[in-house]
Amino acid sequence: MGYKTIGAAYAFTISIIITLIISLYYFHKKIFPIFSKEIKSDHTTKKELVDFSWPLLFTSILVVSLLWTDTLMLGYFKGKASVGIYNVAIPTASLLTLIFESLKTLFIPELSNLYAKTQKESIKRIYDIINRWVFFISLPLLVLLILFAQKILIWLFGAEYSSGWIALIILAISIFLRAIFGLAGSTIKIIGKISLGLRKGNFRLKSFVHNQT
């Protein structure tokens, strides 16, 4: 439409704002009156929410920092040209997450339902099935990205970005590993065991909420 880079930035921002407004409206009107003054929580509930949430907040901050560290370091040490090449490799490699994110969206509500009913065997079965699907569907895509990394970058972005093929392969492998193991993190959040601590040399999961089982 002729708005160039700034237009893309505005479109991205406006889409997020519109999505937020629609989501809040639908949630408030159709599901749960989140802005109602009649809703009150006792001290125990507030403490549970805080205990459950602060590790997630800390983790989210670390994740955002990790996502930007590579780009910032490249910009500082190598310059904007390297940043441009690297940042076409990242979204290309991230295509591997499409299968994982789609199946995770289906899995999480079902897992919450099964966990509330304490059906642990069903949780294990579905967890294994989803992981198997993610692995066998994502593996061929990974192989294609590895074998044709340079050609894919040339086809999508042009010959001037072809030098990013090594970064694309490394990123694709790491994202593939994240995809096949990523469901574990979502499962831990849902069952409330979100703190991973070190005690007597062994890792253990510590629940920050009441044990529902």
Backbone as a chain_set.jsonl record, in Angstrom:
{"seq": "MGYKTIGAAYAFTISIIITLIISLYYFHKKIFPIFSKEIKSDHTTKKELVDFSWPLLFTSILVVSLLWTDTLMLGYFKGKASVGIYNVAIPTASLLTLIFESLKTLFIPELSNLYAKTQKESIKRIYDIINRWVFFISLPLLVLLILFAQKILIWLFGAEYSSGWIALIILAISIFLRAIFGLAGSTIKIIGKISLGLRKGNFRLKSFVHNQT", "coords": {"N": [[0.814, -1.219, 0.0], [2.159, 1.102, -0.037], [3.162, 2.225, 2.304], [5.511, 1.378, 3.323], [8.282, 0.484, 5.508], [7.566, 1.66, 7.999], [4.851, 1.511, 7.851], [4.404, -1.247, 8.091], [5.217, -1.59, 10.727], [3.301, -0.048, 12.108], [0.983, -1.464, 11.377], [1.432, -3.938, 12.575], [1.468, -3.234, 15.311], [-1.112, -2.093, 15.649], [-2.715, -4.302, 15.081], [-2.216, -5.963, 17.278], [-3.274, -4.409, 19.37], [-5.999, -4.243, 18.635], [-6.693, -6.963, 18.753], [-6.315, -7.421, 21.502], [-8.331, -5.76, 22.626], [-10.708, -6.885, 21.573], [-10.508, -9.466, 22.649], [-10.57, -8.987, 25.446], [-13.109, -7.843, 25.653], [-14.794, -9.942, 24.776], [-14.141, -11.914, 26.648], [-14.903, -10.679, 29.05], [-17.654, -10.14, 28.68], [-18.826, -12.539, 27.784], [-17.737, -14.749, 29.097], [-16.435, -14.372, 31.704], [-16.876, -11.963, 34.198], [-14.518, -9.886, 34.4], [-14.045, -7.305, 35.229], [-15.747, -6.737, 37.253], [-16.826, -5.307, 40.325], [-17.796, -6.818, 42.32], [-16.441, -9.133, 42.55], [-14.23, -10.698, 44.642], [-11.187, -11.666, 46.175], [-9.756, -13.869, 48.538], [-7.125, -13.711, 51.043], [-5.579, -16.022, 50.911], [-6.008, -16.974, 48.307], [-4.887, -14.88, 46.802], [-2.22, -15.096, 47.601], [-1.575, -17.618, 46.598], [-1.783, -17.113, 43.854], [0.241, -15.206, 43.497], [2.505, -16.676, 44.305], [2.457, -18.639, 42.379], [2.788, -17.165, 40.051], [5.108, -15.506, 40.064], [7.54, -16.963, 39.459], [7.002, -17.549, 36.762], [6.926, -14.997, 35.668], [9.593, -14.218, 36.031], [10.846, -16.149, 34.43], [9.775, -15.461, 31.926], [10.932, -12.959, 31.51], [13.61, -13.734, 31.272], [13.426, -15.281, 28.951], [12.685, -13.373, 26.995], [14.978, -11.79, 27.127], [16.899, -13.623, 26.213], [15.984, -13.989, 23.604], [16.636, -11.588, 22.427], [19.322, -11.201, 22.869], [21.164, -12.4, 21.054], [20.729, -10.947, 18.66], [21.329, -8.316, 19.486], [24.03, -8.6, 20.207], [25.161, -9.311, 17.752], [24.631, -6.962, 16.326], [26.252, -5.187, 17.723], [28.878, -6.226, 17.527], [29.226, -7.032, 14.858], [27.727, -5.471, 13.066], [25.021, -3.845, 11.193], [24.451, -5.163, 8.797], [24.967, -7.89, 9.204], [23.055, -8.361, 11.151], [20.718, -8.056, 9.656], [20.889, -10.236, 7.864], [20.911, -12.378, 9.679], [18.422, -12.084, 10.85], [16.655, -12.865, 8.907], [17.057, -15.501, 8.834], [16.112, -16.409, 11.283], [13.115, -16.195, 11.38], [12.61, -17.959, 9.278], [13.643, -20.423, 10.154], [11.94, -20.684, 12.288], [9.62, -21.637, 11.245], [9.43, -24.277, 11.797], [8.159, -24.424, 14.211], [5.474, -24.297, 13.797], [3.898, -26.654, 13.658], [4.222, -27.672, 16.247], [3.218, -25.548, 17.885], [0.576, -25.434, 17.016], [-0.461, -27.984, 17.704], [-0.013, -27.875, 20.428], [-1.804, -25.93, 21.222], [-4.182, -27.323, 20.982], [-3.724, -29.319, 22.822], [-3.373, -28.293, 25.444], [-5.9, -27.315, 26.642], [-7.257, -29.789, 26.825], [-5.509, -31.212, 28.457], [-5.702, -29.738, 30.841], [-8.336, -30.299, 31.531], [-8.22, -33.094, 31.921], [-6.365, -33.2, 33.993], [-7.747, -31.963, 36.047], [-9.56, -33.932, 36.544], [-7.96, -35.836, 37.54], [-6.835, -37.79, 35.862], [-4.285, -39.283, 35.224], [-3.037, -41.249, 33.65], [-4.25, -40.923, 31.174], [-3.314, -38.398, 30.563], [-0.574, -38.902, 30.225], [-0.698, -40.582, 28.004], [-1.806, -38.94, 25.952], [0.117, -36.966, 25.927], [2.352, -38.376, 24.985], [1.433, -39.044, 22.434], [1.109, -36.517, 21.172], [3.756, -35.569, 21.242], [4.942, -37.462, 19.581], [3.697, -36.956, 17.135], [4.589, -34.331, 16.67], [7.332, -34.777, 16.385], [7.556, -36.559, 14.121], [6.335, -35.114, 12.099], [7.72, -32.697, 12.046], [10.362, -33.451, 11.606], [10.863, -34.136, 8.78], [10.618, -31.53, 7.701], [12.745, -30.266, 8.968], [14.896, -31.648, 7.813], [14.65, -30.811, 5.152], [15.176, -28.057, 5.448], [17.826, -28.186, 6.255], [19.129, -29.437, 4.09], [18.557, -27.761, 1.933], [19.118, -25.156, 2.691], [20.511, -22.8, 1.812], [19.392, -22.373, -0.752], [16.719, -21.994, -0.073], [16.775, -19.572, 1.361], [17.627, -17.863, -0.685], [15.468, -18.081, -2.434], [13.339, -17.089, -0.9], [14.205, -14.549, 0.072], [16.217, -13.441, -1.489], [19.42, -13.319, -3.242], [21.335, -11.905, -1.814], [21.03, -12.6, 0.797], [21.911, -15.128, 1.132], [24.174, -15.937, 2.496], [23.45, -16.478, 5.06], [22.915, -19.127, 5.485], [24.213, -21.033, 7.102], [23.67, -20.147, 9.693], [20.92, -20.492, 9.574], [20.668, -23.302, 9.497], [21.745, -24.037, 12.019], [19.966, -22.699, 13.74], [17.571, -23.933, 12.98], [17.946, -26.582, 13.845], [18.116, -26.198, 16.63], [15.583, -25.098, 17.167], [13.995, -27.212, 16.388], [14.656, -29.104, 18.364], [13.657, -27.741, 20.566], [10.962, -27.83, 19.934], [10.28, -30.581, 20.072], [10.666, -31.101, 22.725], [9.319, -29.132, 23.981], [6.715, -29.316, 24.958], [6.81, -30.223, 27.523], [7.336, -28.044, 29.207], [4.93, -26.555, 29.071], [3.199, -28.421, 30.183], [4.149, -28.631, 32.801], [3.529, -26.083, 33.754], [0.719, -26.143, 33.705], [0.018, -28.119, 35.575], [0.918, -26.922, 37.807], [3.497, -27.142, 38.821], [5.999, -25.323, 38.807], [8.455, -24.478, 39.605], [11.799, -25.138, 39.375], [14.123, -26.537, 41.263], [17.329, -26.939, 42.918], [18.422, -29.447, 44.936], [20.303, -31.08, 47.265], [21.971, -31.996, 45.273], [20.305, -33.036, 43.347], [17.856, -32.464, 40.839], [14.637, -31.148, 41.433], [11.087, -30.912, 41.316], [9.124, -28.365, 42.549], [6.057, -27.653, 43.943], [4.15, -24.724, 43.724], [1.569, -24.241, 44.224], [-1.531, -25.376, 45.708], [-1.74, -28.875, 46.034], [-3.529, -30.476, 43.678], [-4.208, -33.05, 43.421]], "CA": [[0.0, 0.0, 0.0], [3.033, 2.256, -0.151], [3.558, 2.786, 3.594], [6.877, 0.916, 3.553], [8.612, -0.168, 6.792], [6.798, 2.235, 9.103], [3.496, 0.973, 7.725], [4.412, -2.594, 8.671], [5.297, -1.435, 12.183], [1.989, 0.401, 12.569], [0.023, -2.555, 11.2], [1.721, -4.945, 13.6], [1.042, -2.699, 16.601], [-2.563, -1.938, 15.66], [-3.331, -5.628, 15.139], [-2.122, -6.439, 18.662], [-4.214, -3.63, 20.176], [-7.352, -4.668, 18.288], [-6.872, -8.308, 19.299], [-6.454, -7.284, 22.952], [-9.638, -5.174, 22.935], [-11.733, -7.886, 21.27], [-10.375, -10.573, 23.6], [-11.057, -8.535, 26.746], [-14.564, -7.674, 25.557], [-15.426, -11.26, 24.709], [-13.931, -12.605, 27.918], [-15.673, -9.997, 30.093], [-19.086, -10.225, 28.422], [-19.323, -13.878, 27.476], [-17.17, -15.831, 29.903], [-16.18, -14.057, 33.109], [-16.867, -10.499, 34.38], [-13.236, -9.604, 35.043], [-14.01, -5.943, 35.754], [-16.803, -6.581, 38.245], [-16.381, -4.95, 41.676], [-18.322, -7.805, 43.27], [-15.516, -10.258, 42.649], [-13.179, -10.473, 45.622], [-10.38, -12.853, 46.461], [-9.228, -13.841, 49.894], [-5.672, -13.6, 51.141], [-4.975, -17.286, 50.481], [-6.041, -17.019, 46.843], [-3.907, -13.926, 46.295], [-0.883, -15.639, 47.846], [-1.372, -18.697, 45.639], [-1.563, -16.511, 42.534], [1.571, -14.584, 43.486], [3.507, -17.746, 44.363], [2.45, -19.343, 41.097], [3.082, -16.283, 38.923], [6.404, -14.812, 40.012], [8.54, -17.691, 38.666], [6.68, -17.396, 35.344], [7.365, -13.653, 35.292], [11.058, -14.264, 35.952], [11.179, -16.942, 33.254], [9.426, -14.69, 30.733], [11.969, -11.936, 31.351], [14.796, -14.419, 30.761], [13.172, -15.687, 27.566], [12.78, -12.172, 26.159], [16.394, -11.409, 27.093], [17.589, -14.56, 25.335], [15.561, -13.765, 22.227], [17.241, -10.374, 21.9], [20.762, -11.156, 23.111], [21.916, -12.718, 19.837], [20.62, -9.825, 17.729], [22.067, -7.17, 20.029], [25.465, -8.88, 20.119], [25.53, -9.209, 16.336], [24.645, -5.552, 15.961], [27.372, -4.5, 18.371], [30.18, -6.73, 17.093], [29.341, -7.286, 13.422], [27.086, -4.436, 12.27], [23.627, -4.036, 10.816], [24.327, -6.111, 7.689], [24.868, -9.229, 9.794], [21.752, -8.437, 11.824], [19.714, -8.275, 8.626], [20.992, -11.621, 7.381], [20.526, -13.269, 10.773], [16.995, -11.955, 11.133], [15.834, -13.599, 7.939], [17.234, -16.915, 9.174], [15.292, -16.734, 12.456], [11.724, -16.558, 11.062], [12.58, -19.126, 8.399], [13.797, -21.595, 11.026], [10.786, -20.755, 13.188], [8.531, -22.369, 10.602], [9.36, -25.593, 12.434], [7.313, -24.371, 15.405], [4.061, -24.244, 13.437], [3.243, -27.904, 14.054], [4.236, -27.753, 17.712], [2.315, -24.56, 18.467], [-0.802, -25.817, 16.68], [-0.857, -29.126, 18.528], [-0.015, -27.44, 21.833], [-3.064, -25.218, 21.437], [-5.206, -28.343, 21.178], [-3.378, -30.201, 23.929], [-3.434, -27.65, 26.755], [-7.235, -27.405, 27.257], [-7.559, -31.18, 27.156], [-4.687, -31.569, 29.608], [-6.298, -29.102, 32.023], [-9.537, -31.052, 31.854], [-7.827, -34.396, 32.459], [-5.686, -33.011, 35.277], [-8.787, -31.677, 37.031], [-10.21, -35.213, 36.845], [-6.867, -36.706, 38.031], [-6.648, -38.915, 34.93], [-2.872, -39.178, 34.897], [-2.686, -42.146, 32.551], [-4.705, -40.288, 29.941], [-2.39, -37.297, 30.309], [0.648, -39.49, 29.691], [-0.976, -41.118, 26.664], [-1.95, -37.825, 25.017], [1.428, -36.316, 25.865], [3.189, -39.182, 24.09], [0.899, -38.949, 21.068], [1.433, -35.185, 20.646], [5.202, -35.527, 21.004], [5.237, -38.308, 18.422], [3.257, -36.204, 15.957], [5.504, -33.198, 16.47], [8.619, -35.297, 15.911], [7.522, -37.146, 12.785], [5.952, -34.103, 11.114], [8.748, -31.649, 11.996], [11.64, -33.983, 11.141], [11.072, -33.908, 7.338], [10.834, -30.105, 7.476], [14.114, -29.984, 9.394], [15.799, -32.188, 6.794], [14.574, -29.917, 3.992], [15.877, -26.818, 5.783], [19.263, -28.459, 6.311], [19.646, -29.769, 2.762], [18.345, -26.683, 0.957], [19.11, -23.909, 3.447], [20.935, -21.663, 0.993], [18.404, -22.164, -1.814], [15.489, -21.47, 0.542], [16.994, -18.152, 1.645], [17.657, -17.149, -1.966], [14.111, -18.077, -2.977], [12.459, -16.262, -0.083], [14.664, -13.197, 0.371], [17.166, -12.936, -2.468], [20.776, -13.853, -3.18], [22.162, -11.177, -0.846], [20.865, -13.188, 2.127], [22.285, -16.544, 1.074], [25.259, -16.235, 3.44], [22.89, -16.849, 6.357], [22.453, -20.523, 5.473], [24.755, -21.773, 8.256], [22.855, -19.735, 10.845], [19.611, -21.119, 9.409], [20.766, -24.714, 9.898], [21.919, -24.108, 13.48], [18.703, -22.282, 14.357], [16.555, -24.945, 12.701], [18.183, -27.728, 14.739], [17.773, -25.806, 18.004], [14.131, -24.938, 17.246], [13.436, -28.567, 16.327], [14.802, -29.687, 19.702], [12.697, -27.059, 21.435], [9.621, -28.29, 19.597], [10.003, -31.952, 20.529], [10.689, -31.14, 24.187], [8.662, -27.942, 24.506], [5.451, -29.603, 25.615], [7.063, -30.456, 28.947], [7.193, -26.781, 29.922], [3.506, -26.24, 29.18], [2.597, -29.377, 31.11], [4.557, -28.248, 34.154], [2.75, -24.899, 34.128], [-0.682, -26.491, 33.921], [-0.151, -28.881, 36.813], [1.3, -26.076, 38.929], [4.853, -27.397, 39.301], [6.714, -24.412, 37.922], [9.764, -24.101, 40.117], [12.777, -26.218, 39.275], [15.179, -26.172, 42.198], [18.423, -27.878, 43.099], [18.46, -29.831, 46.335], [21.158, -32.235, 47.518], [22.569, -32.446, 44.021], [19.322, -33.565, 42.416], [16.791, -31.542, 40.464], [13.312, -31.549, 41.892], [10.0, -29.989, 41.014], [8.456, -27.914, 43.765], [4.769, -27.047, 43.626], [3.867, -23.443, 44.344], [0.137, -24.157, 44.452], [-2.034, -26.546, 46.424], [-1.748, -30.111, 45.247], [-4.913, -30.743, 43.305], [-4.487, -34.495, 43.369]], "C": [[0.845, 1.265, 0.0], [3.492, 2.86, 1.159], [4.942, 2.327, 4.044], [7.059, 0.341, 4.964], [7.764, 0.354, 7.934], [5.356, 1.751, 9.067], [3.38, -0.42, 8.316], [4.436, -2.531, 10.194], [3.949, -1.012, 12.764], [0.966, -0.727, 12.483], [0.198, -3.622, 12.272], [1.2, -4.495, 14.959], [-0.475, -2.61, 16.699], [-3.262, -3.29, 15.758], [-3.301, -6.197, 16.549], [-3.145, -5.728, 19.542], [-5.651, -4.067, 19.913], [-7.651, -6.048, 18.87], [-7.082, -8.267, 20.809], [-7.843, -6.784, 23.322], [-10.751, -6.2, 22.709], [-11.701, -9.025, 22.286], [-10.921, -10.194, 24.972], [-12.582, -8.39, 26.741], [-15.267, -9.023, 25.585], [-15.313, -11.985, 26.05], [-14.817, -12.014, 29.009], [-17.173, -10.215, 29.907], [-19.61, -11.656, 28.346], [-18.876, -14.96, 28.464], [-17.106, -15.478, 31.383], [-16.094, -12.541, 33.275], [-15.609, -10.037, 35.126], [-13.172, -8.211, 35.655], [-15.085, -5.687, 36.817], [-16.222, -6.275, 39.622], [-16.846, -5.967, 42.701], [-17.364, -8.966, 43.483], [-14.381, -9.912, 43.615], [-12.43, -11.779, 45.852], [-9.82, -12.74, 47.866], [-7.702, -13.827, 49.861], [-4.985, -14.858, 50.63], [-4.911, -17.377, 48.964], [-4.999, -16.088, 46.247], [-2.493, -14.469, 46.456], [-0.579, -16.773, 46.861], [-1.058, -18.14, 44.251], [-0.169, -15.902, 42.429], [2.653, -15.654, 43.464], [3.603, -18.491, 43.033], [3.03, -18.478, 39.975], [4.499, -15.747, 38.892], [7.485, -15.637, 39.314], [8.284, -17.581, 37.168], [7.112, -16.028, 34.836], [8.877, -13.624, 35.095], [11.505, -15.026, 34.707], [10.902, -16.179, 31.963], [10.463, -13.606, 30.46], [13.239, -12.556, 30.779], [14.624, -14.808, 29.293], [13.294, -14.504, 26.623], [14.231, -11.724, 26.025], [17.177, -12.313, 26.148], [17.249, -14.317, 23.872], [16.245, -12.557, 21.598], [18.756, -10.346, 22.02], [21.559, -11.391, 21.832], [21.902, -11.553, 18.846], [21.422, -8.624, 18.201], [23.577, -7.375, 19.93], [25.954, -8.8, 18.68], [25.613, -7.75, 15.899], [25.841, -4.819, 16.52], [28.714, -4.917, 17.764], [30.333, -6.816, 15.57], [28.677, -6.23, 12.543], [25.708, -4.828, 11.769], [23.447, -5.016, 9.659], [24.167, -7.539, 8.206], [23.539, -9.424, 10.508], [20.652, -8.715, 10.812], [19.707, -9.694, 8.112], [20.504, -12.604, 8.437], [19.019, -13.253, 10.998], [16.092, -12.36, 9.978], [15.969, -15.102, 8.2], [16.305, -17.312, 10.326], [13.847, -17.073, 12.082], [11.614, -17.76, 10.137], [12.702, -20.413, 9.212], [12.578, -21.784, 11.92], [9.573, -21.414, 12.549], [8.357, -23.758, 11.21], [8.446, -25.598, 13.651], [5.83, -24.401, 15.075], [3.312, -25.489, 13.898], [3.123, -27.983, 15.568], [3.224, -26.798, 18.332], [0.86, -24.914, 18.195], [-1.286, -26.956, 17.563], [-0.888, -28.757, 20.006], [-1.307, -26.716, 22.17], [-4.216, -26.192, 21.673], [-4.984, -29.132, 22.462], [-3.664, -29.568, 25.285], [-4.841, -27.685, 27.371], [-7.598, -28.826, 27.668], [-6.761, -31.64, 28.375], [-5.264, -30.983, 30.889], [-7.532, -29.875, 32.485], [-9.186, -32.402, 32.495], [-7.156, -34.268, 33.82], [-6.695, -32.725, 36.38], [-9.513, -32.954, 37.454], [-9.22, -36.259, 37.351], [-6.682, -37.949, 37.159], [-5.213, -38.879, 34.395], [-2.467, -40.072, 33.724], [-3.104, -41.566, 31.207], [-3.791, -39.13, 29.555], [-1.107, -37.823, 29.679], [0.446, -39.969, 28.252], [-1.055, -39.993, 25.637], [-0.626, -37.093, 24.841], [2.345, -37.064, 24.885], [2.735, -39.054, 22.64], [1.291, -37.61, 20.432], [2.916, -35.082, 20.332], [5.596, -36.332, 19.776], [4.851, -37.592, 17.123], [4.214, -35.066, 15.641], [6.815, -33.691, 15.872], [8.544, -35.737, 14.45], [7.075, -36.152, 11.713], [7.056, -33.059, 10.944], [10.066, -32.157, 11.428], [11.845, -33.815, 9.632], [11.313, -32.434, 7.005], [12.248, -29.698, 7.867], [15.112, -30.457, 8.343], [15.814, -31.294, 5.556], [15.334, -28.613, 4.248], [17.389, -27.023, 5.803], [19.836, -28.668, 4.908], [19.574, -28.591, 1.786], [18.34, -25.31, 1.622], [19.437, -22.7, 2.58], [19.908, -21.35, -0.093], [17.108, -21.572, -1.269], [15.619, -19.977, 0.827], [17.006, -17.331, 0.356], [16.248, -17.023, -2.529], [13.198, -17.123, -2.213], [12.884, -14.796, -0.029], [15.643, -12.61, -0.643], [18.574, -13.423, -2.212], [21.635, -13.165, -2.125], [22.043, -11.729, 0.568], [21.34, -14.643, 2.187], [23.376, -16.914, 2.07], [24.746, -16.626, 4.825], [22.488, -18.307, 6.454], [22.991, -21.333, 6.647], [23.957, -21.433, 9.521], [21.475, -20.38, 10.783], [19.633, -22.57, 9.855], [20.873, -24.849, 11.41], [20.621, -23.762, 14.196], [17.619, -23.335, 14.154], [16.705, -26.152, 13.63], [17.758, -27.388, 16.162], [16.26, -25.66, 18.166], [13.438, -26.29, 17.168], [13.519, -29.242, 17.698], [13.832, -29.059, 20.685], [11.288, -27.575, 21.19], [9.327, -29.668, 20.175], [10.058, -32.086, 22.048], [9.857, -30.026, 24.817], [7.37, -28.194, 25.247], [5.619, -29.83, 27.112], [6.866, -29.172, 29.755], [5.732, -26.406, 30.111], [2.806, -27.164, 30.171], [2.917, -29.022, 32.552], [3.76, -27.04, 34.642], [1.322, -25.284, 34.498], [-0.883, -27.232, 35.228], [0.39, -28.133, 38.025], [2.698, -26.273, 39.44], [5.825, -26.588, 38.444], [8.077, -23.997, 38.443], [10.689, -25.3, 40.066], [13.959, -25.848, 40.146], [16.244, -27.247, 42.289], [18.542, -28.188, 44.589], [19.241, -31.127, 46.481], [21.659, -32.858, 46.221], [21.599, -32.986, 43.004], [18.285, -32.498, 42.097], [15.467, -32.077, 40.994], [12.304, -30.497, 41.484], [9.271, -29.657, 42.307], [7.156, -27.213, 43.401], [4.575, -25.772, 44.416], [2.353, -23.235, 44.544], [-0.304, -25.392, 45.204], [-2.073, -27.753, 45.491], [-3.185, -30.518, 44.963], [-5.239, -32.241, 43.307], [-4.39, -35.118, 44.75]], "O": [[0.31, 2.373, 0.033], [4.148, 3.902, 1.154], [5.478, 2.829, 5.032], [6.125, -0.214, 5.545], [7.29, -0.429, 8.758], [4.714, 1.598, 10.107], [2.385, -0.745, 8.964], [3.765, -3.311, 10.87], [3.507, -1.545, 13.782], [0.174, -0.924, 13.405], [-0.78, -4.143, 12.809], [0.568, -5.271, 15.677], [-1.06, -3.002, 17.709], [-4.282, -3.416, 16.435], [-4.257, -6.845, 16.975], [-3.807, -6.361, 20.365], [-6.433, -4.241, 20.848], [-8.731, -6.277, 19.414], [-7.925, -8.99, 21.341], [-8.47, -7.323, 24.233], [-11.63, -6.363, 23.554], [-12.749, -9.493, 22.732], [-11.646, -10.971, 25.594], [-13.255, -8.765, 27.701], [-16.224, -9.218, 26.334], [-16.275, -12.592, 26.522], [-15.412, -12.748, 29.799], [-17.887, -10.45, 30.882], [-20.719, -11.939, 28.798], [-19.562, -15.967, 28.641], [-17.655, -16.194, 32.22], [-15.321, -11.892, 32.571], [-15.642, -9.824, 36.338], [-12.33, -7.959, 36.516], [-15.3, -4.546, 37.226], [-15.247, -6.898, 40.043], [-16.352, -5.984, 43.829], [-17.461, -9.693, 44.472], [-13.661, -8.935, 43.409], [-12.999, -12.864, 45.731], [-9.457, -11.657, 48.323], [-7.081, -13.92, 48.802], [-3.935, -14.781, 49.992], [-3.902, -17.798, 48.397], [-4.303, -16.455, 45.3], [-1.663, -14.324, 45.559], [0.537, -16.877, 46.352], [-0.171, -18.641, 43.56], [0.515, -16.055, 41.417], [3.61, -15.557, 42.696], [4.682, -18.915, 42.617], [3.681, -18.988, 39.064], [5.054, -15.547, 37.812], [8.306, -15.046, 38.612], [9.229, -17.526, 36.382], [7.604, -15.902, 33.714], [9.375, -13.074, 34.114], [12.43, -14.604, 34.012], [11.691, -16.237, 31.019], [10.828, -13.366, 29.309], [13.874, -11.973, 29.901], [15.552, -14.683, 28.494], [13.928, -14.606, 25.572], [14.667, -11.327, 24.944], [18.012, -11.842, 25.376], [18.112, -14.424, 23.001], [16.417, -12.502, 20.38], [19.413, -9.552, 21.346], [22.518, -10.67, 21.554], [22.932, -11.212, 18.264], [22.116, -7.985, 17.409], [24.316, -6.445, 19.609], [27.039, -8.28, 18.418], [26.541, -7.352, 15.195], [26.388, -3.928, 15.87], [29.579, -4.077, 17.516], [31.442, -6.686, 15.05], [29.036, -6.106, 11.372], [25.281, -5.976, 11.898], [22.393, -5.642, 9.548], [23.337, -8.301, 7.708], [22.963, -10.511, 10.479], [19.755, -9.516, 11.071], [18.646, -10.295, 7.94], [19.775, -13.547, 8.131], [18.416, -14.284, 11.299], [14.874, -12.209, 10.07], [15.091, -15.881, 7.828], [15.774, -18.422, 10.342], [13.381, -18.156, 12.436], [10.634, -18.502, 10.2], [11.962, -21.371, 8.99], [12.226, -22.911, 12.269], [8.599, -21.717, 13.238], [7.276, -24.343, 11.146], [8.001, -26.661, 14.082], [5.003, -24.519, 15.98], [2.222, -25.392, 14.462], [2.067, -28.315, 16.105], [2.455, -27.193, 19.209], [0.003, -24.715, 19.055], [-2.389, -26.902, 18.108], [-1.714, -29.279, 20.755], [-1.843, -26.866, 23.268], [-5.115, -25.919, 22.467], [-5.939, -29.562, 23.109], [-4.152, -30.248, 26.187], [-4.967, -28.059, 28.537], [-8.177, -29.042, 28.733], [-7.276, -32.369, 29.223], [-5.309, -31.663, 31.915], [-7.739, -30.077, 33.682], [-9.789, -32.796, 33.492], [-7.346, -35.111, 34.696], [-6.531, -33.181, 37.511], [-10.017, -33.051, 38.573], [-9.581, -37.416, 37.567], [-6.403, -39.034, 37.67], [-4.974, -38.49, 33.252], [-1.642, -39.68, 32.899], [-2.388, -41.706, 30.216], [-3.524, -38.905, 28.375], [-0.609, -37.253, 28.708], [1.311, -39.784, 27.396], [-0.442, -40.079, 24.573], [-0.291, -36.653, 23.741], [3.024, -36.449, 24.063], [3.559, -38.967, 21.729], [1.75, -37.573, 19.291], [3.296, -34.569, 19.279], [6.481, -35.93, 19.02], [5.593, -37.623, 16.141], [4.6, -34.865, 14.489], [7.346, -33.076, 14.947], [9.374, -35.335, 13.635], [7.402, -36.328, 10.539], [7.302, -32.588, 9.834], [10.816, -31.386, 10.829], [12.924, -33.382, 9.228], [12.119, -32.12, 6.129], [12.878, -28.887, 7.188], [16.064, -29.746, 8.022], [16.873, -31.049, 4.978], [16.049, -28.124, 3.373], [18.144, -26.133, 5.412], [20.898, -28.139, 4.58], [20.434, -28.447, 0.917], [17.641, -24.402, 1.171], [18.725, -21.696, 2.609], [19.591, -20.184, -0.327], [16.472, -20.748, -1.926], [14.695, -19.206, 0.569], [16.456, -16.231, 0.312], [15.877, -15.969, -3.045], [12.377, -16.429, -2.813], [12.04, -13.901, -0.077], [15.871, -11.4, -0.649], [18.897, -13.881, -1.116], [22.565, -13.772, -1.595], [22.839, -11.385, 1.442], [21.172, -15.304, 3.212], [23.496, -18.079, 2.45], [25.527, -17.06, 5.672], [21.797, -18.697, 7.396], [22.305, -22.228, 7.141], [23.616, -22.313, 10.311], [20.922, -20.77, 11.811], [18.706, -23.022, 10.527], [20.185, -25.669, 12.017], [20.222, -24.444, 15.14], [16.833, -23.597, 15.065], [15.716, -26.678, 14.14], [17.112, -28.197, 16.828], [15.71, -26.057, 19.194], [12.407, -26.496, 17.808], [12.561, -29.878, 18.138], [13.253, -29.743, 21.529], [10.51, -27.739, 22.129], [8.242, -29.898, 20.709], [9.559, -33.065, 22.603], [9.704, -29.975, 26.037], [6.962, -27.381, 26.076], [4.675, -29.648, 27.881], [6.302, -29.2, 30.849], [5.336, -25.982, 31.197], [1.923, -26.733, 30.912], [2.052, -29.105, 33.424], [3.364, -26.982, 35.806], [0.782, -24.802, 35.493], [-1.87, -26.99, 35.924], [0.332, -28.64, 39.145], [3.077, -25.63, 40.419], [6.398, -27.1, 37.482], [8.783, -23.235, 37.783], [10.398, -26.349, 40.642], [14.719, -24.941, 39.807], [16.059, -28.352, 41.78], [18.739, -27.286, 45.403], [18.884, -32.148, 45.892], [21.756, -34.078, 46.093], [22.005, -33.361, 41.904], [17.885, -31.725, 42.967], [15.214, -33.281, 41.0], [12.644, -29.324, 41.328], [8.857, -30.543, 43.056], [7.169, -26.264, 42.616], [4.805, -25.735, 45.625], [1.923, -22.169, 44.984], [0.457, -26.352, 45.329], [-2.403, -27.639, 44.311], [-3.949, -30.856, 45.867], [-6.4, -32.637, 43.207], [-4.593, -36.323, 44.899]]}, "num_chains": 1, "name": "protein.A"}
